Amino acid sequence: MSELLAWLIFPDMMRVLVQAGSFLPWVNPDLSVVTLAIVSMVAVLVIACPCALGLATPTALMVGSGMGAEHGVLIRSGEAIQTLKDVRVVIFDKTGTITKGRPEVTDMVVQENGSSGARRARDLLYWAASAERGSEHPLGRAIVERAEAEGLTLAEPQSFQAVRGRGVIATVDGRRVLVGSRRLMEDHDIDPTPLEETMRRLEEEAKTAMLVAVDGELVGVIAVADTLKEDSIDAIRELHRMGLETAMITGDNRRTAEAIARRVRIDHVLAEVLPDGKVAEVEKMQDRFGLVAFVGDGINDAPALTQANVGIAIGTGTDIAIEASDVTLVRGELTGVVEAINLSRATFRKIKQNLFWAFFYNVVMIPLAIVGWMHPVLAEIAMATSSITVVTNANTLRRVEIRPEYARRSTPPLSPGSAGPSAQATVRP
């Protein structure tokens, strides 16, 4: 053992190594030990410069963020890219996310034998639309737009109250009008049973049915339906192919929600959720699945977007939702969710490759520099080459196709400068 330690003393070790490497033109056994030691020291310092290691992650993140912007996916931080690849379940808000957010009135059913309310569909529409004039909810706006399209002159409500998650209560022409769900009617001692079968039929057709009551008497039901976005079914199918679970959250009753979920093949349905209950539902999904992404567009989606591990805002939605999100989809298509996850996975594959090459370079080159077989000039060339290799490999990320095949056939990536209405969102690689 003592002989081994004596051999490892620097001058003796250097002498042996120099003799072993004397075939190299820059390894001269006639040089002094001090000179050889200085040459080795300089080579080690140059080789050990962590340039490649320092470039491995930020270059890939920068290229990934830029590539996302080209596809209309604006990513606010590197943390969002990192988290997206590990997401287990994607939760979608319904209105304006899975659907277009432009509902239309499809059915109007007048309650027979009504004495104080509507005797015709136009009467039913008059009461409901007049009551909804003060509402900003998309369903209420759909009723008002239908009345205006039919040329009805609506009354200005003397009073108006929006009951969150239930409907509206208004005073129209001195009469008390309620428009909303079964729960709203039951809360005011109005029995919805006479129209239960009609409600059930409409809800099974994926329509949102709203009861209308005047002065405490049920007078009819108005059904509103929203059209699915063109890519909703394809995008959710692609997420399933990628091994992800999907969920839909909505304030609609369960039958309507399940009818829509069947059409788009959503795995989990979270129905009859009040706006302030979305955060709790997201927390439950996090406890059950782990990392969760939430996709929404409205003001009441902002808390859920913040609670989720990754919040994804539809670019055509509200500014509050966009500000609360980590990712903004400029086009407003669900295909952007697929692209964002594909981009995250591809980016981190490149980061792993870059880290491998950076460590491989150090593991191979540093021992050669230590033993004096690496001239400082060659060490500098090797160091520069390693950095160039990492940067070049990061740029090959642009060759990766993140847009799913079904979308490639229809819409090309965004050209520079055409980022759309949400281009104000900043990208911070």
XYZ file of C-alpha atoms in Angstrom:
429
model
C 0.000 0.000 0.000
C 2.803 2.385 0.911
C 4.552 1.642 -2.404
C 1.348 2.444 -4.291
C 0.990 5.739 -2.454
C 4.624 6.561 -3.160
C 4.070 5.886 -6.875
C 1.048 8.157 -6.892
C 3.122 11.094 -5.651
C 2.767 13.670 -8.414
C 6.304 13.796 -9.939
C 6.597 10.018 -10.277
C 3.071 9.626 -11.603
C 3.573 12.420 -14.116
C 6.805 10.868 -15.320
C 5.113 7.544 -16.027
C 2.139 9.161 -17.743
C 4.321 11.445 -19.863
C 6.357 8.489 -21.025
C 3.174 6.606 -21.856
C 1.916 9.559 -23.902
C 5.200 10.437 -25.553
C 3.765 9.400 -28.933
C 1.736 12.612 -28.841
C 3.689 15.519 -30.386
C 2.882 17.951 -27.533
C 3.931 15.494 -24.774
C 7.685 16.014 -24.445
C 9.436 13.896 -21.786
C 12.339 16.359 -21.816
C 10.160 19.093 -20.305
C 10.391 19.658 -16.593
C 7.753 18.220 -14.294
C 6.638 21.742 -13.362
C 6.112 22.672 -17.018
C 4.111 19.523 -17.680
C 2.068 20.148 -14.537
C 1.240 23.695 -15.663
C 0.192 22.458 -19.113
C -2.063 19.850 -17.511
C -3.510 22.402 -15.101
C -4.435 24.802 -17.902
C -5.965 21.992 -19.954
C -8.050 20.827 -16.977
C -9.282 24.357 -16.285
C -10.325 24.796 -19.912
C -11.972 21.380 -20.183
C -13.800 21.755 -16.858
C -15.469 25.007 -17.938
C -19.177 24.181 -17.484
C -20.348 25.978 -20.635
C -22.050 22.946 -22.164
C -23.667 22.046 -18.855
C -24.902 25.597 -18.387
C -26.342 25.745 -21.906
C -28.052 22.349 -21.817
C -31.312 23.422 -20.164
C -31.875 27.113 -21.062
C -31.216 26.656 -24.784
C -33.778 23.858 -25.032
C -36.320 25.873 -23.021
C -35.739 28.933 -25.196
C -36.190 26.977 -28.423
C -39.258 25.243 -26.981
C -40.894 28.538 -25.964
C -40.233 30.040 -29.378
C -41.563 26.968 -31.116
C -44.701 27.107 -28.984
C -45.283 30.743 -29.964
C -45.039 29.764 -33.630
C -47.871 27.290 -33.046
C -49.992 29.747 -31.072
C -49.078 28.268 -27.678
C -47.745 31.037 -25.430
C -45.889 29.631 -22.421
C -45.162 31.995 -19.544
C -42.366 30.099 -17.777
C -39.957 27.205 -17.978
C -41.706 25.699 -14.965
C -44.900 25.320 -17.006
C -43.014 23.434 -19.725
C -41.463 21.192 -17.084
C -44.775 20.418 -15.370
C -46.843 19.775 -18.499
C -44.910 16.638 -19.399
C -45.913 15.018 -16.084
C -49.612 15.965 -16.103
C -51.883 12.973 -15.502
C -55.333 14.453 -16.115
C -56.653 17.409 -18.116
C -59.827 19.104 -16.821
C -61.881 21.116 -19.311
C -64.455 23.748 -18.547
C -67.454 23.166 -20.812
C -68.817 26.483 -22.051
C -66.385 28.289 -24.341
C -63.773 25.559 -24.026
C -65.239 22.285 -25.261
C -68.113 24.200 -26.847
C -67.963 27.410 -28.863
C -69.571 29.480 -26.119
C -72.299 30.761 -28.429
C -75.451 28.955 -27.242
C -78.735 29.233 -29.132
C -82.347 28.586 -28.156
C -83.463 25.255 -29.640
C -86.791 24.452 -27.932
C -89.631 26.288 -26.190
C -92.292 24.207 -24.451
C -95.329 25.912 -22.884
C -96.886 24.322 -19.815
C -100.447 23.318 -20.596
C -103.304 24.557 -18.409
C -101.258 27.536 -17.213
C -103.469 30.347 -15.977
C -101.123 33.215 -15.195
C -98.136 32.776 -17.457
C -97.644 32.034 -21.122
C -100.278 30.815 -23.522
C -97.973 30.781 -26.528
C -94.274 30.207 -27.121
C -93.857 33.925 -27.826
C -95.337 34.738 -24.429
C -92.938 32.303 -22.786
C -90.028 33.867 -24.654
C -91.190 37.376 -23.696
C -91.187 36.636 -19.951
C -87.874 34.790 -20.025
C -86.046 37.284 -22.255
C -87.318 40.318 -20.338
C -86.106 38.743 -17.095
C -82.714 37.905 -18.635
C -82.082 41.410 -19.992
C -79.931 42.193 -16.979
C -77.939 38.955 -17.232
C -74.420 38.626 -18.615
C -74.519 34.829 -18.661
C -74.198 33.253 -22.146
C -77.421 31.276 -21.670
C -79.336 34.416 -20.731
C -77.886 36.299 -23.678
C -78.992 33.475 -25.992
C -82.611 33.871 -24.838
C -82.503 37.648 -25.302
C -80.981 37.301 -28.776
C -83.700 34.838 -29.795
C -86.407 37.267 -28.640
C -84.804 40.137 -30.532
C -84.509 37.961 -33.645
C -88.249 37.284 -33.459
C -88.983 40.985 -33.176
C -90.302 40.973 -29.609
C -90.342 44.257 -27.712
C -88.971 43.362 -24.300
C -89.779 45.028 -21.008
C -87.130 46.516 -18.770
C -87.111 44.555 -15.479
C -87.924 46.663 -12.432
C -85.641 44.454 -10.340
C -83.064 41.814 -11.167
C -81.159 39.229 -9.138
C -78.733 36.645 -10.476
C -78.618 33.540 -8.288
C -75.207 31.966 -8.810
C -75.456 28.517 -10.327
C -79.260 28.594 -10.253
C -80.686 31.258 -12.587
C -82.272 34.706 -12.318
C -85.166 36.352 -10.472
C -86.681 39.521 -11.943
C -89.750 41.713 -11.726
C -91.255 42.251 -15.184
C -94.403 44.322 -15.704
C -95.019 44.047 -11.983
C -94.866 40.239 -12.025
C -92.206 38.048 -10.435
C -90.393 35.957 -13.053
C -87.956 33.111 -12.341
C -85.763 31.553 -15.034
C -83.402 28.748 -14.113
C -82.862 25.276 -12.767
C -85.001 22.865 -10.773
C -83.205 23.969 -7.624
C -84.194 27.587 -8.204
C -87.834 26.565 -8.528
C -87.725 24.309 -5.474
C -86.054 27.063 -3.437
C -89.147 29.197 -4.135
C -91.723 26.434 -3.532
C -92.462 25.855 -7.220
C -92.952 22.212 -8.200
C -90.998 21.355 -11.416
C -92.590 17.888 -11.694
C -95.120 18.724 -14.467
C -92.275 19.430 -16.886
C -89.895 16.761 -15.600
C -90.296 14.441 -18.606
C -89.763 17.316 -21.019
C -86.674 18.403 -19.086
C -85.295 14.876 -19.101
C -85.784 14.505 -22.863
C -84.071 17.798 -23.615
C -81.176 17.110 -21.257
C -80.539 13.717 -22.829
C -80.144 15.584 -26.119
C -77.253 17.553 -24.532
C -79.371 20.697 -24.191
C -79.533 22.974 -21.164
C -83.191 23.208 -20.121
C -84.328 26.219 -18.075
C -87.670 26.414 -16.330
C -89.703 29.623 -16.430
C -92.160 30.595 -13.696
C -94.392 33.674 -13.395
C -95.880 34.703 -10.052
C -95.079 31.324 -8.527
C -96.605 29.271 -11.362
C -94.587 27.122 -13.761
C -95.293 28.319 -17.321
C -92.792 26.495 -19.516
C -89.261 25.454 -20.326
C -86.707 26.908 -22.729
C -83.826 24.753 -23.990
C -80.493 26.155 -25.089
C -77.691 24.242 -26.810
C -74.097 25.125 -27.532
C -72.190 23.745 -30.507
C -69.057 21.676 -29.943
C -65.811 23.107 -31.269
C -64.709 21.400 -34.460
C -61.601 19.866 -32.904
C -62.989 18.895 -29.479
C -63.558 15.214 -30.273
C -60.225 14.801 -32.092
C -58.227 16.614 -29.404
C -59.658 14.548 -26.561
C -59.113 11.338 -28.509
C -55.479 12.373 -29.031
C -55.042 13.051 -25.298
C -56.324 9.548 -24.586
C -53.836 8.151 -27.089
C -51.098 9.990 -25.177
C -52.138 8.159 -22.003
C -53.926 11.041 -20.255
C -57.231 11.082 -18.389
C -59.770 13.777 -19.266
C -62.524 15.445 -17.237
C -65.211 18.055 -17.881
C -66.475 20.499 -15.260
C -69.755 22.360 -15.700
C -72.643 23.911 -13.850
C -75.102 22.014 -16.050
C -77.195 19.216 -14.593
C -75.715 15.740 -14.754
C -77.850 14.425 -17.613
C -76.895 17.277 -19.938
C -73.238 17.045 -18.910
C -73.104 13.295 -19.441
C -74.745 13.624 -22.860
C -72.017 16.048 -23.947
C -69.310 13.887 -22.360
C -70.505 10.874 -24.339
C -70.207 12.820 -27.576
C -66.610 13.870 -26.928
C -65.684 10.710 -24.927
C -64.661 12.502 -21.739
C -63.605 10.114 -18.944
C -64.898 11.988 -15.891
C -67.889 14.321 -15.559
C -68.036 16.945 -12.791
C -71.579 18.299 -13.118
C -73.701 20.827 -11.220
C -70.571 22.567 -9.945
C -71.071 26.145 -8.806
C -68.445 28.686 -9.950
C -66.885 28.864 -6.485
C -66.772 25.060 -6.305
C -64.367 24.571 -9.197
C -61.280 24.997 -7.031
C -62.454 22.256 -4.664
C -63.071 19.921 -7.615
C -59.580 20.590 -8.964
C -58.117 19.812 -5.534
C -60.013 16.513 -5.448
C -58.632 15.560 -8.854
C -55.116 16.462 -7.688
C -55.502 14.219 -4.655
C -56.745 11.406 -6.871
C -54.463 11.664 -9.922
C -51.512 13.893 -9.061
C -50.562 16.665 -11.470
C -53.565 18.313 -13.119
C -53.974 20.768 -16.004
C -57.096 22.935 -16.137
C -58.361 24.451 -19.391
C -60.814 27.362 -19.167
C -61.774 30.706 -20.622
C -64.092 32.585 -18.258
C -63.782 34.924 -15.297
C -65.036 32.221 -12.937
C -62.320 29.862 -14.228
C -59.480 32.062 -12.932
C -59.283 30.521 -9.411
C -59.265 26.992 -10.863
C -56.577 27.980 -13.386
C -54.449 29.194 -10.487
C -55.109 26.089 -8.365
C -54.195 23.633 -11.121
C -50.576 22.580 -11.548
C -50.772 24.054 -15.043
C -53.482 26.548 -16.005
C -54.254 26.737 -19.726
C -56.389 29.652 -20.931
C -58.296 29.837 -24.184
C -56.977 32.933 -25.964
C -60.446 33.957 -27.102
C -61.618 34.103 -23.471
C -61.426 36.796 -20.804
C -58.307 38.766 -19.884
C -58.623 37.622 -16.260
C -58.437 33.963 -17.277
C -55.441 34.648 -19.521
C -53.636 36.508 -16.723
C -54.256 33.652 -14.267
C -52.939 30.988 -16.635
C -49.499 29.511 -17.279
C -50.206 28.775 -20.945
C -52.383 30.687 -23.430
C -53.801 29.086 -26.572
C -53.978 31.899 -29.120
C -56.218 30.074 -31.572
C -58.702 28.999 -28.938
C -58.566 25.408 -30.201
C -58.265 22.381 -27.924
C -55.600 21.104 -30.307
C -53.355 23.619 -28.559
C -53.539 21.508 -25.384
C -52.152 18.535 -27.319
C -49.439 20.726 -28.827
C -48.429 22.145 -25.441
C -48.015 18.687 -23.904
C -46.178 17.342 -26.962
C -43.881 20.369 -26.838
C -43.153 19.842 -23.142
C -42.264 16.197 -23.676
C -40.088 16.948 -26.705
C -38.302 19.799 -24.913
C -37.345 17.633 -21.970
C -36.111 14.870 -24.220
C -33.739 17.446 -25.686
C -32.699 18.640 -22.227
C -31.814 15.066 -21.237
C -29.831 14.611 -24.452
C -27.971 17.872 -23.849
C -27.127 16.914 -20.275
C -25.878 13.525 -21.454
C -23.515 15.077 -23.992
C -22.308 17.680 -21.491
C -21.481 15.042 -18.857
C -20.073 12.629 -21.445
C -17.691 15.339 -22.637
C -16.461 16.036 -19.095
C -16.153 12.373 -18.141
C -14.011 11.623 -21.202
C -11.960 14.803 -21.512
C -11.091 15.701 -17.915
C -9.094 12.479 -17.250
C -7.151 13.045 -20.494
C -6.352 16.591 -19.400
C -5.314 15.434 -15.920
C -2.739 12.963 -17.236
C -1.269 15.562 -19.580
C -2.454 14.035 -22.822
C -4.651 17.002 -23.724
C -2.939 20.155 -24.990
C -4.642 23.403 -23.808
C -5.365 24.372 -27.426
C -7.099 21.050 -28.037
C -8.921 21.461 -24.731
C -10.235 24.830 -25.913
C -11.380 23.324 -29.223
C -13.097 20.457 -27.384
C -14.797 22.859 -24.982
C -16.116 25.013 -27.819
C -17.215 21.932 -29.739
C -19.187 20.652 -26.761
C -21.046 23.964 -26.447
C -21.794 24.034 -30.168
C -23.034 20.439 -29.976
C -25.467 21.270 -27.172
C -26.825 24.387 -28.914
C -27.166 22.547 -32.226
C -28.962 19.660 -30.571
C -31.367 22.080 -28.874
C -32.172 23.662 -32.235
C -33.056 20.277 -33.717
C -36.166 20.546 -31.515
C -37.641 22.644 -34.330
C -37.777 19.534 -36.491
C -40.116 17.808 -34.037
C -43.762 17.818 -35.157
C -45.907 18.721 -32.157
C -49.130 19.316 -34.087
C -51.242 16.139 -34.242
C -51.878 14.581 -37.626
C -55.573 15.464 -37.765
C -54.729 19.160 -37.286
C -51.860 19.199 -39.783
C -54.335 18.520 -42.550
C -56.332 21.660 -41.764
C -54.501 24.574 -40.120
C -50.830 25.537 -40.570
C -48.739 26.984 -37.719
C -49.067 30.707 -37.058
C -46.700 32.896 -39.001
C -44.574 35.441 -37.099
C -46.562 38.514 -36.176
C -49.945 36.778 -36.370
C -50.251 35.829 -32.742
C -53.853 36.973 -32.580
C -55.784 38.667 -29.801
C -53.757 37.209 -26.965
C -50.302 38.110 -28.245
C -49.995 40.467 -25.264
C -49.264 37.477 -23.031
C -45.548 37.433 -22.302
C -43.292 34.458 -22.858
C -40.622 34.024 -20.213
C -38.351 31.074 -21.113
